[in-house]
Amino acid sequence: MRIAVKLHHHTIRRLSGSLGKDGLGVASRKKDEEQRGKAIKVVDLLEHSAELGNVDALYTLSHLYLFPPTHHFESDPVAAYKGFHYHAQQTGNATSQSYIAFFHSTGYHDVVPVDQAKAQLYYTFAANGGHRGAQMALGYRYWSGIGTQESCERASVWYEAASEQVLAKLASGPPGGRTLPQTATRLSDLVGGIFGPGASVASTGVNAGKPAVKAGLARDAGETWEDVLEYYLFNADRGEIDFSYRLGKIFYQGSIYGSHGGIGSGSEGVGAIPRNYAYAWHYFLQIARQVWPRDPPNLQHKSTPPKEDAPVAYAAACAGYLGRMALRGEGIKANAAIAKLWFERGAEHGDRESHNGLGIIYRDAIIPGTKPNLKKAVSHFTLAAEAELAEAYVNLGKHHYDRGELAHATKFFEAAVRCGSPLEAYYYLGAIASNQAQTTGLPPHIVSSSCAMAVSFHKLVSERGSWDEDLLREAEIAWLSPSEHVKETAILKWWIAAERGSEVAQNNLAYILDQDKSILRLTRFSPMTPSNDTARLALTQWTRAAAQRNIDALVKVGDYYYHGLGVPEEEETIRLERAARYYQSAADTQMSALAMWNLGWMYENGIGVPQDFHLAKRHYDLALDTNSEAYLPVILSLGKLYLRSIWHTLMGGKGGLNIWSPDEEEFDATPPTAAPERQLEGQQPEKPPQADDKREYEEDGPWYLGKAKEEFHKRRNRQPPPALPAGEEDPIQWARDRRNAEQERDSDFGPEDYFEGALRGGIREEEHFDDLRETFLLVFLCLVISILLYVRTRIVDRMRREQNENQEQQRPADLGVFPPPGDPARQDWAILR
């Protein structure tokens, strides 16, 4: 009866709101009403079950109010808070306590006032109850001093507790560990960074190779993942081995972009597609069967040698994937004997994944009836590590770690991080640093540095191992939905993750709430009315992201202080000085050309800093040295600076620039540096990037261990062309190059006229000379046209001028009331001289 009454009232409200718009009888509206009716039924049943004392129904209902799965469910934060609060009182549930802590920490929807003390209390309850998210939030609050005093030791304890849960979850999976969750994506990277392509640190230098940046460029070019897969499928069905191999990798890792650390390093979430192990097995087996047509009857016997003209390199790499899938039961039923067979086939031809898989089989004695053989395991791990496989380095490090050889273990774990290991290597390095920080008798600076390293490493592990609750991935999927209702859920999930210390979530939340995007913000044509509350929240998230080495966020904090968005009420001079200090902190990283340009402009105009033309020129020059794309604005700024300096000197001012020779003061002047801010990544100063730095981008490596090592591509023994692709190669760019090459080949040697195509190909060698001649011809034609237009204009002006003169001569003179010549009345006038 209650369900019928609710449906009746809800239907009346819907009808009253739609009579004047679209009318009735629409099929989609009827379906929507059916779905909403089912949603009301679900809520009513949960409410009734909760009233009867079912605490699980109460928790589910509260979660439904906070995170409505569809727009048919109504969001009710007040009811969610009350439900979580009652559920926590009755059961002591850690998850409910963590949500209560979030409400008190943020004041979400003004359900309760912001109270950091209560938030700290509930986070502590939840963390002691084993909630990983609460442990992360508590560790972050202790490190950043939010609601409590800063304490690196307590932050390390809670982050280590969270990372231990992650490692236990990883080990509970199949041999080799669970498949890692895909990486999270910064929304700003998809558009070239917070300030756009070229102006943002996120899309310049080595960061230009990030998968998110490349995916954003591909999206702007109109390329979709469906188009990429369709192109790959078309060529794979034609028998193209390289396309089949890449297609198998894409289906196995569930993403267009994989990590360069190997199969076990996971994949990027920015190019995610549905993972399909069956398709991956099909394409890998299709290639491998060209070398090994059949399996031996006795799996313990070695198979026949491959043919000489067979694609051995691709087949060996596919054997590594096939062995891994058979070992872990991915796509087929787990069978260690079949896995060993494929690993042995790949290892015979130097495949690093096959060597690592054999090492796991020998170490863990996976095949029934066998015993662990550490000697063979270490031998295979060593061969895989020599090929720069991150997982092999981790296995060698764990071997020495278990034996208490921490020095050797550290060496292998650091090598694993350089090669792209995203999880296990960081955990063990964090454990080693934590033990060192707790060692008595060490100097204080070593203890402090070790503690900071432990916090940073355990933080990375706890954030990446999000199998149970992947808020970042769920928020990203929800944000891509066209429904505004679902977008609110995405913002909420990013906010919860941001409170737990996720820099990606902080960046995304601030980017969405950013009120400093519009160039019309300071005019009466502003498209939005700035909200100080929203700006304050955005500034908080920008500041927290900036503390985690987000250089663009650091510049953004300076922008907020410069424009007075979300900052406390204070004198304008103090506010501008703060903005200058933030810009200086970003410029000191030697990575942000925009921060350097901003400082140059402030020194030129004396805003926030004393006016100094020499320091202004120095920062303009540094901006150009840092980013060559800043050429035009820097040249214009330097021209204006010199003109202003000349005028300043002519008016009797001092300290102007010397336009005839470089001033010595320009090279001696050193801009004041801001006090070093505490970084979440440790105490190691960041080194400026070199022009010849060829390292591949790593998501987390540059944070702690400096420059990443160049990827080492080991040659396959007697590998026939085409060469096996590198793991970190951009699949979209590779497909684009192949398509362009095929178009050129077809245009040269098409089926219509072979000799004519060959002739066109020969002429192509001289195309650069033709381009040069065409350029000169175009310039010459432009000059001729300009001269003709000029001559025509002069001729037309002269003709108009002559016409006006003739009209003036033919027109009778204006004699006023005096009669003109020939008029008889002229004789009646007396002319007196």
PDB file of C-alpha atoms in Angstrom, residues 401-601:
ATOM      1  CA  TYR A 401      65.060  -9.435   1.117  1.00  0.00           C
ATOM      2  CA  ASP A 402      63.889 -12.771   2.539  1.00  0.00           C
ATOM      3  CA  ARG A 403      67.512 -13.705   3.171  1.00  0.00           C
ATOM      4  CA  GLY A 404      68.155 -10.453   5.065  1.00  0.00           C
ATOM      5  CA  GLU A 405      70.483  -9.028   2.394  1.00  0.00           C
ATOM      6  CA  LEU A 406      68.945  -5.575   2.408  1.00  0.00           C
ATOM      7  CA  ALA A 407      71.725  -3.853   0.456  1.00  0.00           C
ATOM      8  CA  HIS A 408      71.342  -6.201  -2.522  1.00  0.00           C
ATOM      9  CA  ALA A 409      67.559  -6.134  -2.214  1.00  0.00           C
ATOM     10  CA  THR A 410      67.531  -2.326  -2.307  1.00  0.00           C
ATOM     11  CA  LYS A 411      69.613  -2.334  -5.469  1.00  0.00           C
ATOM     12  CA  PHE A 412      67.202  -4.652  -7.257  1.00  0.00           C
ATOM     13  CA  PHE A 413      64.089  -2.815  -6.017  1.00  0.00           C
ATOM     14  CA  GLU A 414      65.453   0.518  -7.204  1.00  0.00           C
ATOM     15  CA  ALA A 415      66.211  -1.032 -10.592  1.00  0.00           C
ATOM     16  CA  ALA A 416      62.638  -2.336 -10.702  1.00  0.00           C
ATOM     17  CA  VAL A 417      61.289   1.169 -10.059  1.00  0.00           C
ATOM     18  CA  ARG A 418      63.430   2.585 -12.846  1.00  0.00           C
ATOM     19  CA  CYS A 419      62.074  -0.097 -15.192  1.00  0.00           C
ATOM     20  CA  GLY A 420      58.460   0.706 -14.355  1.00  0.00           C
ATOM     21  CA  SER A 421      57.414  -1.425 -11.392  1.00  0.00           C
ATOM     22  CA  PRO A 422      54.343   0.333  -9.948  1.00  0.00           C
ATOM     23  CA  LEU A 423      53.667  -1.495  -6.674  1.00  0.00           C
ATOM     24  CA  GLU A 424      55.748  -4.244  -5.064  1.00  0.00           C
ATOM     25  CA  ALA A 425      59.113  -2.521  -5.420  1.00  0.00           C
ATOM     26  CA  TYR A 426      57.722   0.587  -3.739  1.00  0.00           C
ATOM     27  CA  TYR A 427      56.331  -1.462  -0.875  1.00  0.00           C
ATOM     28  CA  TYR A 428      59.646  -3.129  -0.063  1.00  0.00           C
ATOM     29  CA  LEU A 429      61.592   0.115  -0.471  1.00  0.00           C
ATOM     30  CA  GLY A 430      59.120   1.746   1.909  1.00  0.00           C
ATOM     31  CA  ALA A 431      59.546  -1.086   4.408  1.00  0.00           C
ATOM     32  CA  ILE A 432      63.345  -0.744   4.246  1.00  0.00           C
ATOM     33  CA  ALA A 433      63.122   3.043   4.697  1.00  0.00           C
ATOM     34  CA  SER A 434      60.684   2.626   7.605  1.00  0.00           C
ATOM     35  CA  ASN A 435      63.026   0.204   9.369  1.00  0.00           C
ATOM     36  CA  GLN A 436      65.886   2.623   8.860  1.00  0.00           C
ATOM     37  CA  ALA A 437      63.852   5.490  10.316  1.00  0.00           C
ATOM     38  CA  GLN A 438      63.168   3.427  13.441  1.00  0.00           C
ATOM     39  CA  THR A 439      66.825   2.528  13.921  1.00  0.00           C
ATOM     40  CA  THR A 440      68.283   4.212  16.994  1.00  0.00           C
ATOM     41  CA  GLY A 441      71.534   6.122  16.873  1.00  0.00           C
ATOM     42  CA  LEU A 442      71.165   7.559  13.357  1.00  0.00           C
ATOM     43  CA  PRO A 443      71.542  11.310  12.703  1.00  0.00           C
ATOM     44  CA  PRO A 444      68.238  13.221  12.761  1.00  0.00           C
ATOM     45  CA  HIS A 445      68.423  14.260   9.104  1.00  0.00           C
ATOM     46  CA  ILE A 446      68.787  10.622   7.996  1.00  0.00           C
ATOM     47  CA  VAL A 447      65.852   9.588  10.181  1.00  0.00           C
ATOM     48  CA  SER A 448      63.707  12.412   8.790  1.00  0.00           C
ATOM     49  CA  SER A 449      64.623  11.601   5.192  1.00  0.00           C
ATOM     50  CA  SER A 450      63.993   7.884   5.652  1.00  0.00           C
ATOM     51  CA  CYS A 451      60.613   8.572   7.237  1.00  0.00           C
ATOM     52  CA  ALA A 452      59.616  10.830   4.343  1.00  0.00           C
ATOM     53  CA  MET A 453      60.660   8.173   1.847  1.00  0.00           C
ATOM     54  CA  ALA A 454      58.668   5.524   3.712  1.00  0.00           C
ATOM     55  CA  VAL A 455      55.547   7.712   3.712  1.00  0.00           C
ATOM     56  CA  SER A 456      55.886   8.445  -0.002  1.00  0.00           C
ATOM     57  CA  PHE A 457      56.414   4.831  -1.042  1.00  0.00           C
ATOM     58  CA  HIS A 458      53.649   3.380   1.128  1.00  0.00           C
ATOM     59  CA  LYS A 459      51.315   6.130  -0.079  1.00  0.00           C
ATOM     60  CA  LEU A 460      51.903   5.099  -3.689  1.00  0.00           C
ATOM     61  CA  VAL A 461      51.232   1.456  -2.885  1.00  0.00           C
ATOM     62  CA  SER A 462      48.043   2.146  -0.932  1.00  0.00           C
ATOM     63  CA  GLU A 463      46.654   4.363  -3.706  1.00  0.00           C
ATOM     64  CA  ARG A 464      47.430   1.956  -6.560  1.00  0.00           C
ATOM     65  CA  GLY A 465      46.026  -1.181  -4.933  1.00  0.00           C
ATOM     66  CA  SER A 466      42.379  -0.144  -5.174  1.00  0.00           C
ATOM     67  CA  TRP A 467      40.766  -3.481  -5.969  1.00  0.00           C
ATOM     68  CA  ASP A 468      38.008  -3.182  -3.345  1.00  0.00           C
ATOM     69  CA  GLU A 469      37.112   0.485  -3.848  1.00  0.00           C
ATOM     70  CA  ASP A 470      38.417   2.202  -6.981  1.00  0.00           C
ATOM     71  CA  LEU A 471      36.934   5.657  -6.447  1.00  0.00           C
ATOM     72  CA  LEU A 472      39.066   7.327  -9.103  1.00  0.00           C
ATOM     73  CA  ARG A 473      38.116   4.912 -11.852  1.00  0.00           C
ATOM     74  CA  GLU A 474      34.436   4.977 -10.884  1.00  0.00           C
ATOM     75  CA  ALA A 475      34.469   8.778 -10.835  1.00  0.00           C
ATOM     76  CA  GLU A 476      36.124   8.933 -14.248  1.00  0.00           C
ATOM     77  CA  ILE A 477      33.506   6.643 -15.781  1.00  0.00           C
ATOM     78  CA  ALA A 478      30.707   8.629 -14.143  1.00  0.00           C
ATOM     79  CA  TRP A 479      32.144  11.941 -15.349  1.00  0.00           C
ATOM     80  CA  LEU A 480      32.105  10.743 -18.967  1.00  0.00           C
ATOM     81  CA  SER A 481      28.376  10.056 -18.637  1.00  0.00           C
ATOM     82  CA  PRO A 482      26.067  12.633 -20.262  1.00  0.00           C
ATOM     83  CA  SER A 483      23.841  12.739 -17.168  1.00  0.00           C
ATOM     84  CA  GLU A 484      24.409  15.725 -14.886  1.00  0.00           C
ATOM     85  CA  HIS A 485      23.119  13.684 -11.970  1.00  0.00           C
ATOM     86  CA  VAL A 486      25.895  11.140 -12.422  1.00  0.00           C
ATOM     87  CA  LYS A 487      28.478  13.905 -12.726  1.00  0.00           C
ATOM     88  CA  GLU A 488      27.615  15.005  -9.181  1.00  0.00           C
ATOM     89  CA  THR A 489      28.410  11.480  -8.019  1.00  0.00           C
ATOM     90  CA  ALA A 490      31.760  11.696  -9.829  1.00  0.00           C
ATOM     91  CA  ILE A 491      32.611  14.942  -8.039  1.00  0.00           C
ATOM     92  CA  LEU A 492      31.691  13.363  -4.687  1.00  0.00           C
ATOM     93  CA  LYS A 493      33.932  10.340  -5.282  1.00  0.00           C
ATOM     94  CA  TRP A 494      36.837  12.552  -6.324  1.00  0.00           C
ATOM     95  CA  TRP A 495      36.263  14.589  -3.180  1.00  0.00           C
ATOM     96  CA  ILE A 496      36.391  11.487  -0.963  1.00  0.00           C
ATOM     97  CA  ALA A 497      39.586  10.316  -2.690  1.00  0.00           C
ATOM     98  CA  ALA A 498      41.061  13.808  -2.338  1.00  0.00           C
ATOM     99  CA  GLU A 499      40.494  13.688   1.422  1.00  0.00           C
ATOM    100  CA  ARG A 500      42.486  10.457   1.403  1.00  0.00           C
ATOM    101  CA  GLY A 501      45.450  12.246  -0.165  1.00  0.00           C
ATOM    102  CA  SER A 502      45.119  11.342  -3.854  1.00  0.00           C
ATOM    103  CA  GLU A 503      46.836  14.014  -5.923  1.00  0.00           C
ATOM    104  CA  VAL A 504      44.949  12.967  -9.065  1.00  0.00           C
ATOM    105  CA  ALA A 505      41.618  13.392  -7.272  1.00  0.00           C
ATOM    106  CA  GLN A 506      42.684  16.760  -5.873  1.00  0.00           C
ATOM    107  CA  ASN A 507      43.710  17.908  -9.350  1.00  0.00           C
ATOM    108  CA  ASN A 508      40.454  16.728 -10.949  1.00  0.00           C
ATOM    109  CA  LEU A 509      38.246  18.247  -8.265  1.00  0.00           C
ATOM    110  CA  ALA A 510      40.042  21.580  -8.431  1.00  0.00           C
ATOM    111  CA  TYR A 511      40.005  21.545 -12.240  1.00  0.00           C
ATOM    112  CA  ILE A 512      36.232  21.041 -12.287  1.00  0.00           C
ATOM    113  CA  LEU A 513      35.628  23.786  -9.715  1.00  0.00           C
ATOM    114  CA  ASP A 514      38.226  26.143 -11.186  1.00  0.00           C
ATOM    115  CA  GLN A 515      36.807  29.661 -11.588  1.00  0.00           C
ATOM    116  CA  ASP A 516      39.889  31.179 -13.186  1.00  0.00           C
ATOM    117  CA  LYS A 517      39.422  29.606 -16.628  1.00  0.00           C
ATOM    118  CA  SER A 518      37.503  32.290 -18.487  1.00  0.00           C
ATOM    119  CA  ILE A 519      39.374  35.171 -20.113  1.00  0.00           C
ATOM    120  CA  LEU A 520      36.202  37.258 -19.635  1.00  0.00           C
ATOM    121  CA  ARG A 521      36.140  36.728 -15.877  1.00  0.00           C
ATOM    122  CA  LEU A 522      37.101  40.311 -15.037  1.00  0.00           C
ATOM    123  CA  THR A 523      34.656  41.901 -17.496  1.00  0.00           C
ATOM    124  CA  ARG A 524      30.926  42.490 -17.464  1.00  0.00           C
ATOM    125  CA  PHE A 525      30.608  39.727 -20.078  1.00  0.00           C
ATOM    126  CA  SER A 526      31.691  37.067 -17.613  1.00  0.00           C
ATOM    127  CA  PRO A 527      29.804  33.830 -18.342  1.00  0.00           C
ATOM    128  CA  MET A 528      29.642  32.841 -14.702  1.00  0.00           C
ATOM    129  CA  THR A 529      29.308  34.439 -11.320  1.00  0.00           C
ATOM    130  CA  PRO A 530      32.281  33.522  -9.135  1.00  0.00           C
ATOM    131  CA  SER A 531      31.331  31.782  -5.928  1.00  0.00           C
ATOM    132  CA  ASN A 532      33.722  32.401  -3.075  1.00  0.00           C
ATOM    133  CA  ASP A 533      32.822  29.091  -1.426  1.00  0.00           C
ATOM    134  CA  THR A 534      33.543  27.152  -4.603  1.00  0.00           C
ATOM    135  CA  ALA A 535      36.723  29.136  -5.194  1.00  0.00           C
ATOM    136  CA  ARG A 536      37.830  28.443  -1.626  1.00  0.00           C
ATOM    137  CA  LEU A 537      37.330  24.701  -2.112  1.00  0.00           C
ATOM    138  CA  ALA A 538      39.162  24.807  -5.444  1.00  0.00           C
ATOM    139  CA  LEU A 539      42.041  26.736  -3.884  1.00  0.00           C
ATOM    140  CA  THR A 540      42.271  24.159  -1.084  1.00  0.00           C
ATOM    141  CA  GLN A 541      42.566  21.335  -3.605  1.00  0.00           C
ATOM    142  CA  TRP A 542      45.043  23.261  -5.782  1.00  0.00           C
ATOM    143  CA  THR A 543      47.194  23.880  -2.717  1.00  0.00           C
ATOM    144  CA  ARG A 544      47.156  20.241  -1.645  1.00  0.00           C
ATOM    145  CA  ALA A 545      47.955  19.075  -5.178  1.00  0.00           C
ATOM    146  CA  ALA A 546      50.790  21.600  -5.381  1.00  0.00           C
ATOM    147  CA  ALA A 547      52.308  20.088  -2.228  1.00  0.00           C
ATOM    148  CA  GLN A 548      52.575  16.803  -4.141  1.00  0.00           C
ATOM    149  CA  ARG A 549      54.791  18.089  -6.955  1.00  0.00           C
ATOM    150  CA  ASN A 550      52.022  19.320  -9.239  1.00  0.00           C
ATOM    151  CA  ILE A 551      53.822  22.334 -10.716  1.00  0.00           C
ATOM    152  CA  ASP A 552      50.835  23.578 -12.699  1.00  0.00           C
ATOM    153  CA  ALA A 553      48.738  23.501  -9.526  1.00  0.00           C
ATOM    154  CA  LEU A 554      51.404  25.594  -7.808  1.00  0.00           C
ATOM    155  CA  VAL A 555      51.121  28.209 -10.556  1.00  0.00           C
ATOM    156  CA  LYS A 556      47.347  28.035 -10.221  1.00  0.00           C
ATOM    157  CA  VAL A 557      47.578  28.835  -6.516  1.00  0.00           C
ATOM    158  CA  GLY A 558      49.565  31.936  -7.464  1.00  0.00           C
ATOM    159  CA  ASP A 559      46.814  32.890  -9.922  1.00  0.00           C
ATOM    160  CA  TYR A 560      44.160  32.584  -7.229  1.00  0.00           C
ATOM    161  CA  TYR A 561      46.092  34.858  -4.904  1.00  0.00           C
ATOM    162  CA  TYR A 562      46.759  37.304  -7.723  1.00  0.00           C
ATOM    163  CA  HIS A 563      43.059  37.533  -8.659  1.00  0.00           C
ATOM    164  CA  GLY A 564      41.819  37.271  -5.060  1.00  0.00           C
ATOM    165  CA  LEU A 565      39.745  34.119  -5.599  1.00  0.00           C
ATOM    166  CA  GLY A 566      38.911  32.096  -2.509  1.00  0.00           C
ATOM    167  CA  VAL A 567      41.635  33.738  -0.413  1.00  0.00           C
ATOM    168  CA  PRO A 568      41.067  35.309   3.007  1.00  0.00           C
ATOM    169  CA  GLU A 569      40.462  39.034   3.268  1.00  0.00           C
ATOM    170  CA  GLU A 570      43.811  40.829   3.520  1.00  0.00           C
ATOM    171  CA  GLU A 571      45.609  43.811   2.081  1.00  0.00           C
ATOM    172  CA  GLU A 572      46.179  43.744  -1.649  1.00  0.00           C
ATOM    173  CA  THR A 573      49.933  44.172  -1.320  1.00  0.00           C
ATOM    174  CA  ILE A 574      50.209  41.151   0.983  1.00  0.00           C
ATOM    175  CA  ARG A 575      48.055  39.093  -1.357  1.00  0.00           C
ATOM    176  CA  LEU A 576      50.169  39.987  -4.391  1.00  0.00           C
ATOM    177  CA  GLU A 577      53.346  39.204  -2.477  1.00  0.00           C
ATOM    178  CA  ARG A 578      51.953  35.748  -1.749  1.00  0.00           C
ATOM    179  CA  ALA A 579      51.186  35.277  -5.433  1.00  0.00           C
ATOM    180  CA  ALA A 580      54.753  36.247  -6.331  1.00  0.00           C
ATOM    181  CA  ARG A 581      56.138  33.742  -3.823  1.00  0.00           C
ATOM    182  CA  TYR A 582      54.054  30.938  -5.313  1.00  0.00           C
ATOM    183  CA  TYR A 583      55.211  31.877  -8.805  1.00  0.00           C
ATOM    184  CA  GLN A 584      58.794  31.903  -7.565  1.00  0.00           C
ATOM    185  CA  SER A 585      58.397  28.443  -6.037  1.00  0.00           C
ATOM    186  CA  ALA A 586      57.105  27.131  -9.363  1.00  0.00           C
ATOM    187  CA  ALA A 587      59.873  28.881 -11.286  1.00  0.00           C
ATOM    188  CA  ASP A 588      62.532  27.396  -9.006  1.00  0.00           C
ATOM    189  CA  THR A 589      61.654  23.949 -10.345  1.00  0.00           C
ATOM    190  CA  GLN A 590      63.021  25.074 -13.737  1.00  0.00           C
ATOM    191  CA  MET A 591      59.991  23.443 -15.397  1.00  0.00           C
ATOM    192  CA  SER A 592      57.243  26.080 -15.647  1.00  0.00           C
ATOM    193  CA  ALA A 593      57.795  28.709 -18.333  1.00  0.00           C
ATOM    194  CA  LEU A 594      54.439  30.266 -17.414  1.00  0.00           C
ATOM    195  CA  ALA A 595      55.561  30.906 -13.818  1.00  0.00           C
ATOM    196  CA  MET A 596      58.753  32.520 -15.107  1.00  0.00           C
ATOM    197  CA  TRP A 597      56.811  34.744 -17.493  1.00  0.00           C
ATOM    198  CA  ASN A 598      54.426  35.763 -14.696  1.00  0.00           C
ATOM    199  CA  LEU A 599      57.376  36.708 -12.510  1.00  0.00           C
ATOM    200  CA  GLY A 600      58.910  38.690 -15.346  1.00  0.00           C
ATOM    201  CA  TRP A 601      55.686  40.632 -15.792  1.00  0.00           C
TER     202      TRP A 601
END
